[in-house]
Amino acid sequence: MRRFLRPGHDPVRERLKRDLFQFNKTVEHGFPHQPSALGYSPFLRLMAIGTRSGAIKLYGAPGVEFMGLHEENNTVMQIHFIPDQCQLVTLLDDNSLHLWSLKQHGGASELREEHRFTLKGPPGSPPSATQVTAVLPHSSREVLYLGTESGNIFVVELPSFRVLEDRTITPEAVLQRIPEDNCNRRSCELVEALREHPKNPDQILIGYSRALIVLWDLQSNKAVHHFLGSQQLENLYWQRDGNKFISCHYDGSYAQWLVSSDNRQSEPLENTVPYGPFPCKAISKIYWQTTRNGLPYIIFQGGMPRASYGDRHSITVIHGSQQTAFDFTSRVIDFFIIFSSDPAAEFDDPSALVVLAEEELVVIDLKSAGWPAVHPPYLASLHCSAITCSHHVSNIPLKLWERIISAGSKQNIHYSSMPWPIDGGTNIAPDPPQRDLLLTGHEDGTVRFWDASGVCLHLLYKLSTVRVFLTDADPNDNMNTLGEDEWPPLRKVGTFDPYSDDPRLGIQKIYLCKYSGYLAVAGTAGQVLVMELNDEDAEHVVDHAEADLLQDQEGYRWKGHEKLKTRDGPVRFEAGFQPFVLVQCQPPAVVTSLALHSEWKLVAFGTSHGFGLFDHQQKRLVFVKCTLHPSDQLALEGPLSRVKSLKKSLRQSFRRIRRSRVSSRKRRGAGGNASEVQEANAKFDQDALQEMELAPVQRKIEARSAEDSFTGFVRTLYFADTFLRDSSRHCPSLWAGTNGGTVYAFCLRVPPAERRMDEPVRAEQAKEIQLMHRAPVVGILVLDGRSTPLPEPLEVAHDLSKSPDMQGSHQLLVVSEEQFKVFTLPKVSSKLKLKLTALEGCRVRKVTVANFGSCKTDDYSENDLAVLTNLGDIQIISLPFLKLQIRYPCIRKEDVSGIASCVFTKYGQGFYLISPSEFERFSLSTKWLVEPRCIVDMPEVTSNNHVHNKSGTENAARKSSPGDCGEDERKSGRLMEHALLNDEKVLKEIQSTLEGGR
Amino acid sequence: EFRRFSLERSKPGKFEEFYGLLQHVHKIPNVDVLVGYTDIHGDLLPINNDDNYHKAVSTANPLLRIFIQRKEDADYSAFGTDTMTRKKNVLSNVLRPDNHKKKPHIVISMPQDFRPVSSIIDVDILPETHRRVRLYKYGTDKPLGFYIRDGSSVRVTPHGLEKVPGIFISRLVPGGLAQSTGLLAVNDEVLEVNGIEVSGKSLDQVTDMMIANSRNLIITVRPANQRNNVVRNSRTSGSSGQSTESSLPSSTPNILGSLLQGEEESDEEDIIIEDSGEPQQIPKAAPTSESIESLSQIELLHESTQNGFLPSSEMNLNHSAGSISMEYEVPEPGHKPLEEDGTIITL
């Protein structure tokens, strides 16, 4: 019996499978979800970001990144690098301290947790006694000073975390040395800040919350000076020479204090409320940076007038007469200044301000006039408008790549040309094997083009579809138009803008033809735009057509949103992808599937009502087909949300809330934490089980019927040149699959090129297949005579693929959510099937053909199906025999948005969202693997840290390039150079890969 | 009125001839009558076609008792199974027809007009505490009509008794297929779906498995009520489920048993419409040696005649006929993918 002839008992095949398939989660792209702490090492030139879920991520030069995860999954409160070491200390909100090290292992550096420690007070003391509020890693690298809520400052030895009790600085000891009567025990409660003297490592400055500031001598164990402010203290900062320090306060003021050996004054030199006189918010952190020209930079966070601007998230930079309050789009978590870290240098000479806001990272160039922002090479805010869909295109031809970059560079002129200032470590990963594009569609009607070739997901170009339509918000209505005399001098920075003016603009489907540069984009209100890449600005009229998908149906009323209004007359488009055709579906329901054939110049689109085919050469609608079942009222009425019962939607939203809570706690470890995650998952399962016992959920068991709602919903569209009618002639065809398990096949007649404009494209329905199990059809594919999937349009014309075998008989693969079925063509008879759901209870969510190359030999590769199921598993299924090869758990099954966002590449990699702002990249292939591999050398302790870091290739490249080209251009330039060198090689490789597969 | 006459057992002839003979013997040539006989169990069963006539003759031991009633005042309830227990009553009813009210006229059709709706299968290989039920959804208008839930059951393990999660039937829809068979009940624990164990699978997974198999669903349950279990070697005809099965050839359980093990090729045949022509069942491509066992071929044949899988435009109607009541029921879990692709979760 077949059941016993399970695949996988063939040892040769088993060995081959090991050479072909391997599952790895390789890197997280984007911006960390819910960042909570920031740290920077001027010595290593590395930045660290901690998150509320206990992750810690280190970033240096592009490609240099590390990730760690605290087992406790608690919020990271503070991050401190140990001076001149490859080590850092994190403080979590459970008051635990963790020591992390970057150690070299197998030629690359790895981030590892070395020790953990929780400060314990004497028995019976309140928890506040040991609640750490301030951490000072001493420059001796031997001890940490831990300021606490009780006012005690504990000293712990590194790396053992042994408490040196005899060196504890108690409030009593501090008060003993202060003669003044106006200081009492309460003055020494809660240590706000600990700062080491920049010149004298034996002195530390202690700032207590109640504005008592003490300069403490560690050798003599006594207070050298004390200073008493009038307002609650927020933070302290030493000036470079150590003669003065600056304090900032709760009332929005800052004060400068002089430290001189003879002067025991307790009055500040200067006390200012920069945004007074009305009550201001606290200044929570301040920097005082000296410069060669004598005018200092004063940079502080907060301090805005409470009543009028209390809701702003600002950081103010004052330099002489220049003053700008950078206004961030989300709460500022923390910031730091990059300045000369050479202790011998006379001045700070700040070069950049790095701000970690809740939703994005902003870097301001302080050297250039106007303080422009720097375009970050990583940590992009993917979610600056919510991601609504994504599309991946592998192996972009060099020409298209360059044109997209050039279009993007025109958009980035307002960015600083400063090279990326955080450039520690060296990227030793091999150069990415090909140029890959990831396109994300967003709620605000934009499409972002990301360089997904390597570890750094980098924005190349942003396309907006808004200009085609008339919306309430005029895109020219810019908030940056501030007058000269505005006070406070606010300036918006950052790109995070989650508020969409019109949800109808949202992008739902994207299709890019990498050979022709044609791009089709479809959205929420049934709009389908076909675009062409133009290197120049242009003003032209967008041809507009309407596709009435309900043509012959009557008496239906659409209760959903209206279609978008279009702009009359010519519209000005910037260089890049410019729309030339707009098709609007009627009713204006969400476009649920899209296909573009650039060779035939046809675009097909489908909604919940039907599908249509548009000839974008002749700008003519070829046909529409209504797929609605007459009884399906629900699909007609409008957006799906309307038809859900209130009870059900409430229940679902509660579930979603619960799920999101869970998902925010659970994160994958970079390594070594697998058991922890498993444990957490087990606990979750247990909790879930208990929950279910309390409130039993029941599921209805019912066969699908033709009368179910949304059976007409078009799930997939596919163009193929195949044998549809008879086995002697092949012809262009369009295939559509619906939610109700129906496949429609249309025979197309596309006139030859010389008469392409004269004769109309004709279409005729040739076949209709009804799958009896009626599950939604999620994929359609035609295999040629060699059982190889048909190549993409123009692939053969560009010599990147062998022409398909038109001699042997073709096969049709229909993938429904439940089954994979192979049929013969042109006479449809069933040949093979794999009943996935019946066997495993999982359903297909995403399916793509992927090419897997062997890691052992270059001349073997094969095509398989990569499948993501609703349980979050990834399965690889062989073609054409539909045998399950291997299965990997990838996404938690509760993570619905993660599963829905997953996109596979053509070479066995994939991406899915682990948070609204982060893509996890994974690889199923042994051959194509993109993961960070970098090295951070343990620098000798030198007096000049800069010298050391300039050994990296990144830096060398930066050195040699003149400062006038942007970071963006520089990086892309390097890539292009590489691409040029390797293009031929890449092409050959692909050619051989393709041939090997036959 | 009694008559006694002889028939040749080896050549009983056709029912029509027999019917004529009866009318002739009783001298009632123009009176419509219902003919019945008592089988070995004492059930009063109808004789209205060649098949059951032959069956009746073959059971004569050596006497065959035949009851004849006038059609207009016949007691239809007298026929059927389970008449054994009511035998006396039945006989008295038959003998004194004026005792009861008239029942509506029911025409009992030929066996091939019946289709099985359910059966208990694999009785010989399952433990007595388990029951494997096959529900034939195809062609019927009735919804499957049951719900499942999570729960916990107690298992005996090497470490003693252990509480383990399980899947249970939580509700039967009145008038649904599941309820009408009487083979499934609330709180029955679901152990397998079409031969695949459900332990370790989530409620949603089991739901999907059942829906994926809904056209030919085989569920193995541990009935909550263990008192009605099938007793080996003495299969009494106790439920309607088995009575329908009795209309199948006696080898049916074996066919089903082997089907369960093998690939159920027959449970769903997709339909193709070529060039807007007539819908047709999609044939199998050139059968390979491993593909279908001959047994399932038989089943296929059997099914295609029974389900009206005749090449006609009725084809679609047959399945879309569904049930009107279903239309307004809570959307199935199968709709989930839709919601995710829609505007609610924007991804």
Short mmCIF file of N, CA, C and O in Angstrom, two decimals, chain A residues 853-910:
data_model
loop_
_atom_site.label_atom_id
_atom_site.label_comp_id
_atom_site.label_asym_id
_atom_site.label_seq_id
_atom_site.Cartn_x
_atom_site.Cartn_y
_atom_site.Cartn_z
N GLY A 853 19.77 25.11 -4.39
CA GLY A 853 21.04 24.63 -4.90
C GLY A 853 21.73 23.80 -3.83
O GLY A 853 21.52 23.99 -2.64
N SER A 854 22.55 22.89 -4.28
CA SER A 854 23.26 22.06 -3.33
C SER A 854 24.48 22.81 -2.81
O SER A 854 25.15 23.53 -3.56
N CYS A 855 24.77 22.64 -1.53
CA CYS A 855 25.95 23.29 -0.98
C CYS A 855 27.21 22.52 -1.33
O CYS A 855 28.31 23.00 -1.15
N LYS A 856 27.04 21.30 -1.81
CA LYS A 856 28.22 20.47 -2.11
C LYS A 856 28.71 20.68 -3.54
O LYS A 856 29.89 20.80 -3.77
N THR A 857 27.77 20.68 -4.48
CA THR A 857 28.19 20.86 -5.87
C THR A 857 27.44 22.04 -6.46
O THR A 857 26.31 22.32 -6.08
N ASP A 858 28.09 22.70 -7.38
CA ASP A 858 27.47 23.86 -8.01
C ASP A 858 26.52 23.45 -9.12
O ASP A 858 25.73 24.26 -9.60
N ASP A 859 26.64 22.22 -9.57
CA ASP A 859 25.87 21.88 -10.76
C ASP A 859 24.56 21.15 -10.44
O ASP A 859 23.94 20.61 -11.33
N TYR A 860 24.17 21.15 -9.19
CA TYR A 860 22.86 20.56 -8.92
C TYR A 860 21.94 21.58 -8.26
O TYR A 860 22.33 22.25 -7.30
N SER A 861 20.76 21.70 -8.80
CA SER A 861 19.73 22.47 -8.11
C SER A 861 18.39 21.92 -8.54
O SER A 861 18.29 21.24 -9.56
N GLU A 862 17.39 22.18 -7.73
CA GLU A 862 16.06 21.68 -8.08
C GLU A 862 15.01 22.67 -7.63
O GLU A 862 15.26 23.52 -6.77
N ASN A 863 13.84 22.56 -8.24
CA ASN A 863 12.73 23.41 -7.86
C ASN A 863 11.81 22.64 -6.93
O ASN A 863 11.49 21.49 -7.17
N ASP A 864 11.43 23.29 -5.85
CA ASP A 864 10.49 22.71 -4.91
C ASP A 864 9.49 23.78 -4.53
O ASP A 864 9.66 24.95 -4.83
N LEU A 865 8.45 23.33 -3.84
CA LEU A 865 7.48 24.28 -3.32
C LEU A 865 7.84 24.60 -1.88
O LEU A 865 8.05 23.69 -1.08
N ALA A 866 7.92 25.88 -1.57
CA ALA A 866 8.07 26.29 -0.18
C ALA A 866 6.68 26.69 0.29
O ALA A 866 6.01 27.49 -0.36
N VAL A 867 6.25 26.09 1.40
CA VAL A 867 4.88 26.25 1.85
C VAL A 867 4.88 26.70 3.30
O VAL A 867 5.57 26.13 4.13
N LEU A 868 4.11 27.73 3.59
CA LEU A 868 3.90 28.13 4.98
C LEU A 868 2.47 27.76 5.35
O LEU A 868 1.53 28.06 4.61
N THR A 869 2.30 27.09 6.49
CA THR A 869 0.96 26.66 6.88
C THR A 869 0.40 27.59 7.96
O THR A 869 1.13 28.41 8.53
N ASN A 870 -0.86 27.41 8.25
CA ASN A 870 -1.49 28.24 9.27
C ASN A 870 -0.95 27.93 10.66
O ASN A 870 -1.22 28.65 11.61
N LEU A 871 -0.21 26.85 10.80
CA LEU A 871 0.40 26.55 12.09
C LEU A 871 1.78 27.19 12.21
O LEU A 871 2.47 27.01 13.21
N GLY A 872 2.18 27.91 11.17
CA GLY A 872 3.48 28.57 11.22
C GLY A 872 4.62 27.66 10.83
O GLY A 872 5.78 28.05 10.94
N ASP A 873 4.31 26.46 10.37
CA ASP A 873 5.36 25.54 9.91
C ASP A 873 5.71 25.87 8.47
O ASP A 873 4.86 26.28 7.69
N ILE A 874 6.96 25.61 8.12
CA ILE A 874 7.35 25.71 6.72
C ILE A 874 7.63 24.30 6.23
O ILE A 874 8.33 23.53 6.89
N GLN A 875 7.04 23.94 5.10
CA GLN A 875 7.26 22.62 4.54
C GLN A 875 7.84 22.80 3.14
O GLN A 875 7.49 23.73 2.44
N ILE A 876 8.70 21.89 2.79
CA ILE A 876 9.23 21.89 1.43
C ILE A 876 8.66 20.65 0.75
O ILE A 876 8.76 19.55 1.28
N ILE A 877 8.02 20.87 -0.38
CA ILE A 877 7.34 19.79 -1.09
C ILE A 877 7.94 19.69 -2.48
O ILE A 877 8.09 20.71 -3.17
N SER A 878 8.30 18.49 -2.86
CA SER A 878 9.03 18.31 -4.11
C SER A 878 8.12 18.50 -5.32
O SER A 878 6.91 18.30 -5.24
N LEU A 879 8.72 18.89 -6.41
CA LEU A 879 8.03 19.01 -7.70
C LEU A 879 8.66 18.02 -8.66
O LEU A 879 9.88 17.87 -8.66
N PRO A 880 7.93 17.35 -9.47
CA PRO A 880 6.47 17.42 -9.60
C PRO A 880 5.76 16.32 -8.80
O PRO A 880 4.57 16.15 -8.95
N PHE A 881 6.48 15.61 -7.94
CA PHE A 881 5.86 14.44 -7.31
C PHE A 881 5.14 14.72 -6.01
O PHE A 881 4.55 13.83 -5.40
N LEU A 882 5.21 15.97 -5.54
CA LEU A 882 4.47 16.37 -4.36
C LEU A 882 4.78 15.52 -3.14
O LEU A 882 3.89 15.07 -2.42
N LYS A 883 6.05 15.29 -2.90
CA LYS A 883 6.43 14.53 -1.71
C LYS A 883 6.96 15.53 -0.68
O LYS A 883 7.80 16.39 -1.00
N LEU A 884 6.49 15.38 0.52
CA LEU A 884 6.97 16.25 1.59
C LEU A 884 8.44 15.95 1.84
O LEU A 884 8.81 14.80 2.10
N GLN A 885 9.27 16.97 1.74
CA GLN A 885 10.70 16.77 1.94
C GLN A 885 11.10 17.00 3.39
O GLN A 885 11.82 16.23 3.98
N ILE A 886 10.65 18.10 3.91
CA ILE A 886 11.12 18.47 5.24
C ILE A 886 10.17 19.51 5.81
O ILE A 886 9.47 20.19 5.07
N ARG A 887 10.16 19.57 7.13
CA ARG A 887 9.26 20.52 7.77
C ARG A 887 10.00 21.22 8.90
O ARG A 887 10.74 20.57 9.65
N TYR A 888 9.84 22.53 8.99
CA TYR A 888 10.48 23.28 10.07
C TYR A 888 9.44 24.15 10.77
O TYR A 888 8.67 24.82 10.10
N PRO A 889 9.43 24.15 12.09
CA PRO A 889 8.59 25.14 12.76
C PRO A 889 9.24 26.50 12.60
O PRO A 889 10.45 26.63 12.79
N CYS A 890 8.47 27.49 12.23
CA CYS A 890 9.09 28.80 11.96
C CYS A 890 8.43 29.91 12.76
O CYS A 890 9.08 30.63 13.49
N ILE A 891 7.11 30.03 12.64
CA ILE A 891 6.40 31.13 13.29
C ILE A 891 5.44 30.49 14.29
O ILE A 891 4.90 29.41 14.03
N ARG A 892 5.24 31.15 15.42
CA ARG A 892 4.26 30.60 16.36
C ARG A 892 2.88 30.67 15.71
O ARG A 892 2.56 31.64 15.03
N LYS A 893 2.07 29.66 15.95
CA LYS A 893 0.79 29.64 15.23
C LYS A 893 -0.16 30.73 15.71
O LYS A 893 -1.06 31.14 15.00
N GLU A 894 0.10 31.25 16.91
CA GLU A 894 -0.73 32.34 17.42
C GLU A 894 -0.39 33.66 16.71
O GLU A 894 -1.16 34.60 16.76
N ASP A 895 0.77 33.71 16.09
CA ASP A 895 1.23 34.96 15.48
C ASP A 895 0.61 35.10 14.09
O ASP A 895 1.27 34.89 13.08
N VAL A 896 -0.66 35.47 14.09
CA VAL A 896 -1.39 35.53 12.83
C VAL A 896 -0.79 36.56 11.87
O VAL A 896 -0.64 36.32 10.68
N SER A 897 -0.40 37.69 12.42
CA SER A 897 0.14 38.73 11.54
C SER A 897 1.49 38.30 10.99
O SER A 897 1.83 38.61 9.84
N GLY A 898 2.25 37.59 11.78
CA GLY A 898 3.54 37.08 11.28
C GLY A 898 3.32 36.13 10.12
O GLY A 898 3.99 36.23 9.09
N ILE A 899 2.38 35.23 10.26
CA ILE A 899 2.11 34.25 9.21
C ILE A 899 1.57 34.96 7.97
O ILE A 899 1.98 34.67 6.84
N ALA A 900 0.69 35.92 8.19
CA ALA A 900 0.10 36.62 7.05
C ALA A 900 1.14 37.44 6.30
O ALA A 900 0.99 37.68 5.10
N SER A 901 2.18 37.88 6.98
CA SER A 901 3.14 38.78 6.34
C SER A 901 4.26 38.03 5.63
O SER A 901 5.10 38.65 4.99
N CYS A 902 4.29 36.72 5.76
CA CYS A 902 5.45 35.97 5.26
C CYS A 902 5.56 36.07 3.73
O CYS A 902 4.57 35.99 3.02
N VAL A 903 6.78 36.26 3.27
CA VAL A 903 7.03 36.28 1.83
C VAL A 903 8.28 35.43 1.56
O VAL A 903 9.26 35.53 2.27
N PHE A 904 8.17 34.55 0.55
CA PHE A 904 9.31 33.71 0.20
C PHE A 904 10.05 34.33 -0.97
O PHE A 904 9.47 35.01 -1.81
N THR A 905 11.34 34.05 -1.05
CA THR A 905 12.10 34.48 -2.22
C THR A 905 12.23 33.30 -3.17
O THR A 905 11.88 32.17 -2.82
N LYS A 906 12.74 33.57 -4.35
CA LYS A 906 12.85 32.49 -5.34
C LYS A 906 14.00 31.56 -5.05
O LYS A 906 14.16 30.54 -5.70
N TYR A 907 14.84 31.92 -4.09
CA TYR A 907 15.98 31.06 -3.80
C TYR A 907 15.96 30.56 -2.36
O TYR A 907 16.99 30.39 -1.73
N GLY A 908 14.75 30.33 -1.87
CA GLY A 908 14.62 29.64 -0.59
C GLY A 908 14.93 30.46 0.63
O GLY A 908 15.36 29.92 1.65
N GLN A 909 14.73 31.77 0.55
CA GLN A 909 14.78 32.55 1.76
C GLN A 909 13.39 33.11 2.00
O GLN A 909 12.49 32.91 1.19
N GLY A 910 13.23 33.83 3.09
CA GLY A 910 11.93 34.41 3.33
C GLY A 910 12.00 35.47 4.41
O GLY A 910 13.02 35.63 5.10
#
